[in-house]
Coordinates of C-alpha atoms in Angstrom, one line a residue:
X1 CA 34.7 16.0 -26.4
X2 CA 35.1 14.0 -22.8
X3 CA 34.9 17.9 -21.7
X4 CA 31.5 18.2 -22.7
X5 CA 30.2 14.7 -22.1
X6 CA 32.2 16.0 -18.4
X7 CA 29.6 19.2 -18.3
X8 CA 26.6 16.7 -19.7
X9 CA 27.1 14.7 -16.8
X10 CA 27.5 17.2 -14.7
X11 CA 24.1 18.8 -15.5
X12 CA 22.3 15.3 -15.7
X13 CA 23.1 14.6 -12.0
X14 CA 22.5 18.4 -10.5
X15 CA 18.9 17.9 -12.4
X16 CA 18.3 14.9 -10.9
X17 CA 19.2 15.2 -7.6
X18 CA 17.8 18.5 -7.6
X19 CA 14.5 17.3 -8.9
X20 CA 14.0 14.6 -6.5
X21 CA 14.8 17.0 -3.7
X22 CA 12.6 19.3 -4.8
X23 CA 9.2 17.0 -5.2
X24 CA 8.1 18.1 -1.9
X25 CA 7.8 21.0 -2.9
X26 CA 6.0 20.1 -5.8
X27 CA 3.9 18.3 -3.9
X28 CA 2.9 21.0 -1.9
X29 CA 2.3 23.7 -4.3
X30 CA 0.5 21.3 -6.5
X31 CA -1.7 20.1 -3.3
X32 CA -2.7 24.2 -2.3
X33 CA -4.3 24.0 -5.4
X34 CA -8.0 23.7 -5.0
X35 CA -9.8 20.9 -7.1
X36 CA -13.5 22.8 -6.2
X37 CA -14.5 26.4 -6.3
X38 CA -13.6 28.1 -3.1
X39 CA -16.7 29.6 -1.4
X40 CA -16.9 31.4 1.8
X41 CA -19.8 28.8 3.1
X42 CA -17.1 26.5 2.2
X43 CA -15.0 27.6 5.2
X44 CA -17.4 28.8 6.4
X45 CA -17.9 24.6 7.1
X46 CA -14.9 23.9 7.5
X47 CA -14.1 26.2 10.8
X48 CA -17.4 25.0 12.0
X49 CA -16.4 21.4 12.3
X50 CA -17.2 19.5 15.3
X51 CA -14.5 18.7 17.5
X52 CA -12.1 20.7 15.1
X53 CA -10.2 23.2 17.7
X54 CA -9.9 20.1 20.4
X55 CA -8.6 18.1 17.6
X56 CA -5.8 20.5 16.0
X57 CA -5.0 21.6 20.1
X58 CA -4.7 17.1 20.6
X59 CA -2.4 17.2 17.4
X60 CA 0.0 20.1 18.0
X61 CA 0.4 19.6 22.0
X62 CA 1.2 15.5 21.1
X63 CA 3.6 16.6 17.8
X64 CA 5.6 18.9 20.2
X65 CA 5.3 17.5 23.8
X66 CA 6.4 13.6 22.2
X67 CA 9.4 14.8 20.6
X68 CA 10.5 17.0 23.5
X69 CA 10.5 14.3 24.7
X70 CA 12.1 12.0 23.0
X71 CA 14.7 14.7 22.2
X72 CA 16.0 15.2 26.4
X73 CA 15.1 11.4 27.1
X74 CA 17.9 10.7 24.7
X75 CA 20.2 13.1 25.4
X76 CA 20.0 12.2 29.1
X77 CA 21.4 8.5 28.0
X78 CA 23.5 10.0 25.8
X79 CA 25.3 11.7 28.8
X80 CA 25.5 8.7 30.8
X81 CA 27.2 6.7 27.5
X82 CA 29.1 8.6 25.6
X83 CA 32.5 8.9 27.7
X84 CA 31.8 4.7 28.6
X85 CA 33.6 1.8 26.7
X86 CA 30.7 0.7 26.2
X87 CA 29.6 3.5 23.5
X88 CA 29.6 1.5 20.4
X89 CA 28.3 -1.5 22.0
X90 CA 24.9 0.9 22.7
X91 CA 25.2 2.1 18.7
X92 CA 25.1 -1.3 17.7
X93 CA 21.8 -1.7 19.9
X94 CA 20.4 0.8 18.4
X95 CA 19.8 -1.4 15.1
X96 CA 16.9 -3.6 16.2
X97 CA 15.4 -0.8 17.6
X98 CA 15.4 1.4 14.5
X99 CA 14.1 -1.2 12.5
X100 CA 11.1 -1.2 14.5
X101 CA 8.1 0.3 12.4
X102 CA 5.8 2.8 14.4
X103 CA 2.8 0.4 14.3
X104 CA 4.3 -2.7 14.9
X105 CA 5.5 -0.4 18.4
X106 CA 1.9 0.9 18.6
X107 CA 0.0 -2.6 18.2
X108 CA 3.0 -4.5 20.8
X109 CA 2.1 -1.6 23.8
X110 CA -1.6 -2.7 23.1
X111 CA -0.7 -6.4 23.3
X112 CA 1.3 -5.7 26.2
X113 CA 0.1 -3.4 28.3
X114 CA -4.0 -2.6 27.7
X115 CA -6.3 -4.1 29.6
X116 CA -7.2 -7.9 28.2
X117 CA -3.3 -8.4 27.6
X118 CA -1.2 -10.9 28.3
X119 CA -0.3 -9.6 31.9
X120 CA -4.2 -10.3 32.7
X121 CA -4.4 -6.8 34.5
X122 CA -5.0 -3.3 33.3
X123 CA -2.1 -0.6 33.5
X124 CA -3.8 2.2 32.8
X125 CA -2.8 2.4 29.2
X126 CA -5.8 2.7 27.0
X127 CA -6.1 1.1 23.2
X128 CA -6.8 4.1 21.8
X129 CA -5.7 7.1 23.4
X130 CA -3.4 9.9 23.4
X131 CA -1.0 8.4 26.1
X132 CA -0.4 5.3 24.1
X133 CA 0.0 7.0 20.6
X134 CA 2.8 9.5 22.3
X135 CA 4.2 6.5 23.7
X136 CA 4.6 4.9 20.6
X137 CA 6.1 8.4 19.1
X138 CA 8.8 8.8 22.0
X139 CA 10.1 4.7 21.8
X140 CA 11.0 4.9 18.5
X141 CA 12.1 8.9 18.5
X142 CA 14.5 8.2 21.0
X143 CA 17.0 5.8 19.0
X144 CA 16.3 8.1 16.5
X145 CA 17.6 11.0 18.3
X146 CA 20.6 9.1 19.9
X147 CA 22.0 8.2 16.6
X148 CA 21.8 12.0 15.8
X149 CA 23.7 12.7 18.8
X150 CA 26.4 10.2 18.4
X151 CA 27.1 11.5 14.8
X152 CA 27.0 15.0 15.8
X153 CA 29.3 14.1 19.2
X154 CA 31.7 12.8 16.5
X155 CA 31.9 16.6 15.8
X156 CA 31.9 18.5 18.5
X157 CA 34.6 18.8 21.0
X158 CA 32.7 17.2 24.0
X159 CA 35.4 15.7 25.8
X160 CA 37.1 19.1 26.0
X161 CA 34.0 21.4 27.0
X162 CA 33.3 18.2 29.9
X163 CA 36.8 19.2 31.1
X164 CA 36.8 22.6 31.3
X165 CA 33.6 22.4 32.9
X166 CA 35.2 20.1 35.4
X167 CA 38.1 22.2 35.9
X168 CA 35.9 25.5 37.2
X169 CA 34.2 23.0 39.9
X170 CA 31.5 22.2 37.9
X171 CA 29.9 18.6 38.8
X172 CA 29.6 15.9 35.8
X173 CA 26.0 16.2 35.2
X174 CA 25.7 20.2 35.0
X175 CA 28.7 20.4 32.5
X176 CA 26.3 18.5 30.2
X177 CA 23.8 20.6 30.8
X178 CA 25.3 23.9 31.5
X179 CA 28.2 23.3 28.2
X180 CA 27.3 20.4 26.0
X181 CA 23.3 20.6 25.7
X182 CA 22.9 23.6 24.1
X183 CA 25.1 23.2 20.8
X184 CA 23.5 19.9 20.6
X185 CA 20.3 21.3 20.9
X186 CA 21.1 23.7 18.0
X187 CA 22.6 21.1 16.3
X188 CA 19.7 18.9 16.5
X189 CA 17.1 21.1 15.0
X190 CA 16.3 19.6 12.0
X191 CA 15.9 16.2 13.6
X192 CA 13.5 17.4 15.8
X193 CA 11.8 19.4 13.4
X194 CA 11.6 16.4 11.4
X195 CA 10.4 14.2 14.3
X196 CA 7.5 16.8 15.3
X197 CA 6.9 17.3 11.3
X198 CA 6.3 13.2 11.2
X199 CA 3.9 13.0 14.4
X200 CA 1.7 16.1 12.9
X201 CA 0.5 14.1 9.6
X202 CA 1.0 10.6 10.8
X203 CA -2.4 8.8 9.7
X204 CA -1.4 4.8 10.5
X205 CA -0.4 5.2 13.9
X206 CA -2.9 7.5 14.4
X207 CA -5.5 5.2 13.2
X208 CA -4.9 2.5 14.8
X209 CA -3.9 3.7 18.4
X210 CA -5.0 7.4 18.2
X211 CA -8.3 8.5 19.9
X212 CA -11.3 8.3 18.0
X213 CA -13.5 11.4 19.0
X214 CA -12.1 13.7 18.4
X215 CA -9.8 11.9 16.2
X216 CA -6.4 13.4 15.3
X217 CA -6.4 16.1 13.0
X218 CA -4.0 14.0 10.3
X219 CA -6.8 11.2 10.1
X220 CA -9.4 13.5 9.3
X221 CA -7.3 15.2 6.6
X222 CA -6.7 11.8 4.8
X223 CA -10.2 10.5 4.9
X224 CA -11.5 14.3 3.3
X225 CA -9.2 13.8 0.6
X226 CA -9.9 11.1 -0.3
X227 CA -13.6 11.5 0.4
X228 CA -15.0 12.3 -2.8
X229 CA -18.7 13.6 -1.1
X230 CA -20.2 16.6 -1.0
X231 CA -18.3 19.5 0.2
X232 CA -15.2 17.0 1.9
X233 CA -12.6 18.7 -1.1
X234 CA -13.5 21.9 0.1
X235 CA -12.8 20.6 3.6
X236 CA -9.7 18.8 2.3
X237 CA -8.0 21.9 0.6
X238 CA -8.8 23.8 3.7
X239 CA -7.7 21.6 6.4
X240 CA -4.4 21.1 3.9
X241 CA -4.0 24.8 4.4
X242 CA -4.5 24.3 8.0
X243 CA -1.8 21.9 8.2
X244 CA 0.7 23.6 6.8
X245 CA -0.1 26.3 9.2
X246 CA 0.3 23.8 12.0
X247 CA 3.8 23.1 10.5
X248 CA 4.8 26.8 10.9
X249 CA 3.2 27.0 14.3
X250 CA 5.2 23.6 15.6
X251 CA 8.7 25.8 13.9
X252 CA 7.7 29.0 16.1
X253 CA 7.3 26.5 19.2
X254 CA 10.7 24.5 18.7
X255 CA 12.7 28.0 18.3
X256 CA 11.0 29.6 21.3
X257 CA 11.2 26.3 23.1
X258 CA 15.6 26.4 22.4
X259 CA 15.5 30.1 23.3
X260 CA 13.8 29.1 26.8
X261 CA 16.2 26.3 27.3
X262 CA 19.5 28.2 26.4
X263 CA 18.1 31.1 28.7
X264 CA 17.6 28.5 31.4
X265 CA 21.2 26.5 31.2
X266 CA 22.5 30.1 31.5
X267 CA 20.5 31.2 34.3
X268 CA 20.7 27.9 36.5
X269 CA 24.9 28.2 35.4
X270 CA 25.2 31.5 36.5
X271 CA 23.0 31.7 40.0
X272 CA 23.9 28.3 40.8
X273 CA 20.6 26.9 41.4
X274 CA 19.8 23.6 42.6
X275 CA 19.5 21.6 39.8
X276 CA 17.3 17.9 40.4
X277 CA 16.9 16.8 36.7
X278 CA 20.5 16.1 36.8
X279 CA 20.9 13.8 40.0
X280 CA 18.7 11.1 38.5
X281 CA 20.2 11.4 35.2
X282 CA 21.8 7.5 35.9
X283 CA 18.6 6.1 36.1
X284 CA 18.2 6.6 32.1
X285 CA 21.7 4.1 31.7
X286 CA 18.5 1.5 32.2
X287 CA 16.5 2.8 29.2
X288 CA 18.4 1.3 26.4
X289 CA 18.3 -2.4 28.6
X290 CA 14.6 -2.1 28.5
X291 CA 14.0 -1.0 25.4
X292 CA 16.0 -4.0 24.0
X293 CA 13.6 -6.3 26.2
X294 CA 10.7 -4.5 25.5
X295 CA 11.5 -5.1 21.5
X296 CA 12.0 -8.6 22.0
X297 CA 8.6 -9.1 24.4
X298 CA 6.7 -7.2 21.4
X299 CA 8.3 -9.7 18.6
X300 CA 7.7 -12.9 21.6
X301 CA 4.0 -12.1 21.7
X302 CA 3.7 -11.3 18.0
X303 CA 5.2 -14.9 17.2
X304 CA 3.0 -16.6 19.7
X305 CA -0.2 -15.1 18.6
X306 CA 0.1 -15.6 15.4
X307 CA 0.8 -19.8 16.1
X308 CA -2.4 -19.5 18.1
X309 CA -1.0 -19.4 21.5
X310 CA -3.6 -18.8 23.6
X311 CA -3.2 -16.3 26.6
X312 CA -6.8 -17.0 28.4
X313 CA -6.7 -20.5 28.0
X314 CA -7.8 -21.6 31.6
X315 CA -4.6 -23.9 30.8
X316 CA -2.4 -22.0 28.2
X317 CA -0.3 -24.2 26.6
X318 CA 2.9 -24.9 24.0
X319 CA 1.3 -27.7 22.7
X320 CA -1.3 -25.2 20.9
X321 CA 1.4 -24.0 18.7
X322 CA 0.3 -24.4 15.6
X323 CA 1.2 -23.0 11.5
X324 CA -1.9 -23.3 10.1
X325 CA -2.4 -19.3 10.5
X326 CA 0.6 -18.7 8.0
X327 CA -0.2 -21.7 5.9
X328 CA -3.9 -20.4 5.3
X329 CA -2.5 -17.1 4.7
X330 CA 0.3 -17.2 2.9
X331 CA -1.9 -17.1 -0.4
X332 CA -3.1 -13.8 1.1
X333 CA 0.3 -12.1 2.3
X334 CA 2.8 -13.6 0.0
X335 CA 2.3 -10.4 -2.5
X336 CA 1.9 -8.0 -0.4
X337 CA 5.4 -9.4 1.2
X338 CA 6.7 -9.5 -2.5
X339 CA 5.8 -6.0 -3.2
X340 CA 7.5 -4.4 -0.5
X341 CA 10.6 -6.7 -0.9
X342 CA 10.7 -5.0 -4.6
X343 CA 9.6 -1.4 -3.6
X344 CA 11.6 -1.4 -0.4
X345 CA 14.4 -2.7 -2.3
X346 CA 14.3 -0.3 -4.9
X347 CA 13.6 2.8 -3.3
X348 CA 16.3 1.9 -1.1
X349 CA 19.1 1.5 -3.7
X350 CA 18.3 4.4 -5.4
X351 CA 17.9 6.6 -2.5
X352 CA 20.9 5.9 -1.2
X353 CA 22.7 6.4 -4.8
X354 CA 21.4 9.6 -5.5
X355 CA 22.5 10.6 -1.8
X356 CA 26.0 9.5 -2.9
X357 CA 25.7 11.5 -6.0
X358 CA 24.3 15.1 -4.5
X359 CA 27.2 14.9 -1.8
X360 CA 29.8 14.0 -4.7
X361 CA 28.5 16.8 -6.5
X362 CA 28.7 19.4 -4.0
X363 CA 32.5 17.8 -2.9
X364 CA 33.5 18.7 -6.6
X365 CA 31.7 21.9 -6.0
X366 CA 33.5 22.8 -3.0
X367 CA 30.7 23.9 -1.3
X368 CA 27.9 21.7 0.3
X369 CA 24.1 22.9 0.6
X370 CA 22.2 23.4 3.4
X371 CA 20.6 20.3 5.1
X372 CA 17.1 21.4 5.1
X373 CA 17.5 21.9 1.5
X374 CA 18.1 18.1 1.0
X375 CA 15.6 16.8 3.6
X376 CA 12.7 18.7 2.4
X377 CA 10.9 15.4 2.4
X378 CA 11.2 14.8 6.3
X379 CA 10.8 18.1 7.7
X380 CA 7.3 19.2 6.2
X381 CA 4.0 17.6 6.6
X382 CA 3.5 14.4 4.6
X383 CA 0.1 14.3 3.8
X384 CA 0.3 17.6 2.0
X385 CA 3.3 16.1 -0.1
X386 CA 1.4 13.0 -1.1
X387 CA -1.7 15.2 -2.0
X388 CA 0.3 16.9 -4.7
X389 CA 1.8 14.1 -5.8
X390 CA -1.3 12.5 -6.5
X391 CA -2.9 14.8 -8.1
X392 CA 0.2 15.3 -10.7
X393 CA -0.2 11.1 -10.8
X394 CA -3.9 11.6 -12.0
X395 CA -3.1 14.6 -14.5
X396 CA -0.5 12.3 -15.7
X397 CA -2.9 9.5 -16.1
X398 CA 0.0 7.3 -14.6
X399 CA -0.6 3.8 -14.0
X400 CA -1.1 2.6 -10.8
X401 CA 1.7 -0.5 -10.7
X402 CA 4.8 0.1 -8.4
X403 CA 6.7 1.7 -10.4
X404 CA 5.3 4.9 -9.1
X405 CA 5.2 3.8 -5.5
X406 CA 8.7 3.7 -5.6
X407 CA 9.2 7.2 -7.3
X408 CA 7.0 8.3 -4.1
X409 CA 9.1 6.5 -1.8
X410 CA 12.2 7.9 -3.3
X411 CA 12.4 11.5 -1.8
X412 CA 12.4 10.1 1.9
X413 CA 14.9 7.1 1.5
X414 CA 16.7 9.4 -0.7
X415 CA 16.4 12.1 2.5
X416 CA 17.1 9.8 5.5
X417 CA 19.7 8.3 3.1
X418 CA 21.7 11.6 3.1
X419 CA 21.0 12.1 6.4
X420 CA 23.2 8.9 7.3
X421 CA 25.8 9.1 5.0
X422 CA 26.6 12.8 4.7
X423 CA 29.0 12.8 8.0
X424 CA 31.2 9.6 7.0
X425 CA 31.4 11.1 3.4
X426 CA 32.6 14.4 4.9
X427 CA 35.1 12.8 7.2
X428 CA 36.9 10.7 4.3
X429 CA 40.1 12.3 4.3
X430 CA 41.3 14.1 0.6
X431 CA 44.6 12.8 1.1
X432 CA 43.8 9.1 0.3
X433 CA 42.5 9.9 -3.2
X434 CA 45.9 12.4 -3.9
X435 CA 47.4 9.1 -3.0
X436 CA 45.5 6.8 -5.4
X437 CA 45.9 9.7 -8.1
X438 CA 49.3 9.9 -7.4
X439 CA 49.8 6.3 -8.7
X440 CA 47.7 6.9 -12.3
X441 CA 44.4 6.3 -10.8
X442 CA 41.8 8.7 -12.8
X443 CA 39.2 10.4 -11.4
X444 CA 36.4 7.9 -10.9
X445 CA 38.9 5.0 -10.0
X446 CA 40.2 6.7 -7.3
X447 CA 36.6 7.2 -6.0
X448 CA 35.7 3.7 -6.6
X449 CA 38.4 1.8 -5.1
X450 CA 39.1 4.1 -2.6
X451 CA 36.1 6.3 -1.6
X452 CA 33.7 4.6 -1.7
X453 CA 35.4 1.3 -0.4
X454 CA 35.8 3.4 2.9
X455 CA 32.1 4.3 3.1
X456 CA 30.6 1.1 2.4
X457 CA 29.9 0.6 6.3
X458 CA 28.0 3.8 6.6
X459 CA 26.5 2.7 2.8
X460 CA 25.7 -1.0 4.2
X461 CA 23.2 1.1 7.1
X462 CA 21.8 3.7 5.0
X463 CA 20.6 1.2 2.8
X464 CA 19.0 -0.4 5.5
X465 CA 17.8 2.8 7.1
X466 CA 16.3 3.3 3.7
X467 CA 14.9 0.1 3.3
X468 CA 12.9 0.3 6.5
X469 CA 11.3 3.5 5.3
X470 CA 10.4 2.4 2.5
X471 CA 8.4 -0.6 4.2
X472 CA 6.7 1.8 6.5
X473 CA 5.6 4.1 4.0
X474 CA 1.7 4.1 4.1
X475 CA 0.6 6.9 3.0
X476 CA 2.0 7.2 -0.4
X477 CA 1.3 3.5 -0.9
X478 CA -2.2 3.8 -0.4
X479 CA -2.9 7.4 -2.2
X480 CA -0.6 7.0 -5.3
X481 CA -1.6 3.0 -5.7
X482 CA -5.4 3.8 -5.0
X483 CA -5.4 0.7 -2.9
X484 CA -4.5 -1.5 -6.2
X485 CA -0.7 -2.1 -5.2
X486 CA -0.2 -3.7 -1.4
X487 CA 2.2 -3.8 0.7
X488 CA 2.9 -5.4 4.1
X489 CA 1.9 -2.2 6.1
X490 CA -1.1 -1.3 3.8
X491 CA -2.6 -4.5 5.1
X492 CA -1.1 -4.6 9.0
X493 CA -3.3 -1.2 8.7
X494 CA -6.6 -3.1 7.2
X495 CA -6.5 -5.8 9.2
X496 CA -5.8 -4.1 12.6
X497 CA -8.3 -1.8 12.8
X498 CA -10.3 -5.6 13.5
X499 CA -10.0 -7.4 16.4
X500 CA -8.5 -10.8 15.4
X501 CA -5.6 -10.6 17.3
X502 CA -3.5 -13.6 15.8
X503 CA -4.2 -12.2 12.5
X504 CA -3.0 -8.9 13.4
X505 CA 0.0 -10.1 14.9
X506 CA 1.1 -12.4 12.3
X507 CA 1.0 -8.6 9.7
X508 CA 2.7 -6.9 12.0
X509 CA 5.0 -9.5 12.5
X510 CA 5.8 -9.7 9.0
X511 CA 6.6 -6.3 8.8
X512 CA 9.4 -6.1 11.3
X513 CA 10.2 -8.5 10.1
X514 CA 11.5 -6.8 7.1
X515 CA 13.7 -3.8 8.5
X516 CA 15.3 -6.4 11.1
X517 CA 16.5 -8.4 8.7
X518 CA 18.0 -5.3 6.7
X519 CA 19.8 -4.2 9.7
X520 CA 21.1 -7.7 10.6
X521 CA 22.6 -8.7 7.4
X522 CA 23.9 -4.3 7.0
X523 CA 25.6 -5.6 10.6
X524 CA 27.1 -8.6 9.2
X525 CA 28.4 -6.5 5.7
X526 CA 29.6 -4.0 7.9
X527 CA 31.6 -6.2 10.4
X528 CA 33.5 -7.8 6.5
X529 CA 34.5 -3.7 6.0
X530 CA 35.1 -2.8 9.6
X531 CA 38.3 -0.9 9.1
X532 CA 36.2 1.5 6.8
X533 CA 35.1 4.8 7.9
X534 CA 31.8 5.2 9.1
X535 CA 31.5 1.9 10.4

């Protein structure tokens, strides 16, 4: 009998991990489906779009060329960290500047840098542009990427390869190059696959800081899809199409971009050719400083805005503080802010548990899956998932309450949730459960008090990881809760597409709020379980 409740079990949590996993697919099957008879004058339309080729050229050349990079920007300070005491010191940094959401960066550059900011002159950096939006894309990629590279130089024998570098005459910055940046680079795919995959069918960002004509191609998918006027499904199904295609053309690009740059390494290695990118490779030790005071600057002017400090007062000053801003709108954001609490919260636990689960399944297994198999959710185009996914919610005649937000949050905190944990769950060592079961533990006890006790560090920040996801999700909040179900970021996006400024601020605000505060109190769980792997 506890045999076959063993096997029940078994099957129960492949199924459901295994399901979830696999709703991207879903989703995009289920979203190449066409709603409206598919007519040659249909396409016919659609390739005779205005502004259509200089929008899809916009979109692919920002997708790749921001998380480029992002990608060498961060592996340039990785090089200058990674052998310094001061390595963990920079992870821990790296918290507050994860939790940032993409359009709380987005709106901060416009407050700080356009012209009208608070600097009273004009940098050069336009509200709505293509230079600002891949600015936005490449400050918060390149955290992103550095935690990637510190889990993966956890791995790899770096310290040995920097040595034998050294040892044929080699100077510092060229072993990096020459020995440690290509196996990262391979290493690395999926993250930048994901990070190009993200910036391709972002619609928030896009939106808000993105230029308007053309616009980007991922803002005119969303608004034909959920366009219900003549001819824009036929559009919507096409450009869907189109996207995907984009998504296969971005994988081409990546693969012959890592072909060029392994050719390269060799070739500047083996001719020994001047080689300038690495000389001012210290100058990056700088970045992570000013990416910490640039995060607090943005959260400074959010705070001040939104108490009605005024920047072009003839004579600004503290005095004008004032609350009334969040008193007269706390009837406004207070369920918005208790929705994504609950959603955030949700999808957050149970991403992270079912991340748990597939890598315990495929320990018992003795064989683990391939990572692209599990972060299906990241790595292909968003709005084409949520397309699906809505249409199997209308089928379904599902409700629209947040119950099914969460289930469409679930596959990416569940992803980045794996993502996180699956290197400190790997690196447990088998011998401390033999131990436990040595001394009449069982099975599951020995995972419980030992096991997971020793992840609950790397736990502590997936949940938070997942968390902040969660709160940035707009898409799926906005196409699977028609609009009915609000969150924090579903109204930063309403309300700054205006132009009152406190008001955007204090939304925006409010929603990095959120992930901070995740991080902050996963920092002060982690510190109680320090001697824990993963921590």
């Amino acid at each position: 009998m506890a045999t076959k409740v063993r096997r029940l079990g078994l099957v129960c949590g492949w199924s459901l991990v295994a399901g979830i996993s696999m709703l991207p697919i879903l989703g995009i099957v289920v979203g190449l489906w066409p709603q409206e008879p598919l007519t040659f004058a249909g396409f016919e339309s659609f390739l005779g779009y205005q502004g259509l080729t200089t929008s899809i050229v916009m979109t692919l050349l920002t997708a790749i060329l921001s998380s480029l990079i992002s990608l060498y920007i961060a592996f340039v300070v990785y090089s200058q960290y990674h052998l310094s005491q001061r390595l963990q010191s920079f992870e821990k940094y790296l918290a507050p500047l994860l939790s940032m959401p993409h359009l709380a960066i987005a709106i901060g550059l416009v407050f700080l840098f356009s012209d009208g900011s608070i600097f009273f002159v004009d940098s050069g950096l336009p509200r709505k542009g293509l230079a600002t939006l891949t600015l936005t894309i490449v400050i918060k990629e390149v955290p992103f990427f550095l935690l990637i590279f510190s889990a993966l130089g956890r791995q790899l024998p770096i310290k040995n390869w920097l040595l034998q570098g050294k040892a044929l005459g080699y100077q510092a910055y060229r072993c990096w190059w020459f020995l440690v940046f290509p196996p990262l680079l391979k290493q690395s795919r999926l993250a930048l696959l994901a990070a190009t995959a993200y910036t391709l069918s972002v619609v928030d960002v896009s939106l808000l800081v993105g230029p308007n004509i053309p616009e980007l191609f991922a803002v005119s998918v969303y608004r034909w899809q959920t366009s219900f006027a003549d001819g824009d499904q036929v559009l919507g199904f096409w450009s869907n199409v189109l996207l995907l295609l984009l998504l296969v053309v971005s994988v081409s690009l990546l693969y012959a971009h890592e072909k060029l740059a392994f050719a390269g390494c060799k070739s500047l290695a083996t001719q020994g050719r001047r080689f300038l990118v690495g000389r001012i490779s210290p100058i990056f030790k700088a970045w992570i400083p000013l990416s910490g005071v640039l995060t607090a600057l943005m959260i400074l002017v959010f705070v001040l805005w939104s108490l009605g400090y005024d920047w072009h007062s003839s004579r600004p000053s503290f005095s004008q503080l004032s609350t009334v801003l969040w008193r007269d709108e706390w009837l406004f954001f207070a369920l918005p802010l208790q929705n994504s609490l609950l959603i955030a919260g949700l999808a957050g636990l149970l991403g992270v548990a079912l991340a748990l689960l597939a890598l315990e399944l495929q320990r018992q297994r003795g064989q683990y899956w391939p990572d692209y198999y599990w972060l299906l959710a990241i790595i292909l185009p968003q709005l084409s998932m949520v397309l699906g996914w809505q249409i199997l919610h209308i089928w379904l005649q599902g409700g629209y309450h947040s119950g099914w937000i969460v289930l469409s949050h679930l596959p990416f905190t569940f992803a980045y949730g794996y993502l996180v944990l699956k290197g400190p769950f790997q690196n447990v060592d088998e011998r401390y459960e033999l131990l436990a079961a040595s001394f009449g533990y069982s099975l599951w006890q020995s995972w419980w008090l030992v096991r997971f006790r020793l992840l609950l560090p790397a736990i502590f920040t997936g949940l938070a990881i997942a968390f902040s996801v969660s709160v940035a999700q707009y898409i799926p909040t906005i196409m699977i809760g028609a609009g009915r179900v609000t969150t924090i970021t579903t109204e930063a996006v309403v309300i700054g597409t205006g132009s009152q400024q406190n008001l955007i601020a204090l939304y925006v605000l409010l929603q990095s709020i959120l992930p901070f505060m995740a991080f902050f109190i996963a920092a002060l769980l982690a510190r109680r379980f320090r001697g824990s792997v993963g921590g």
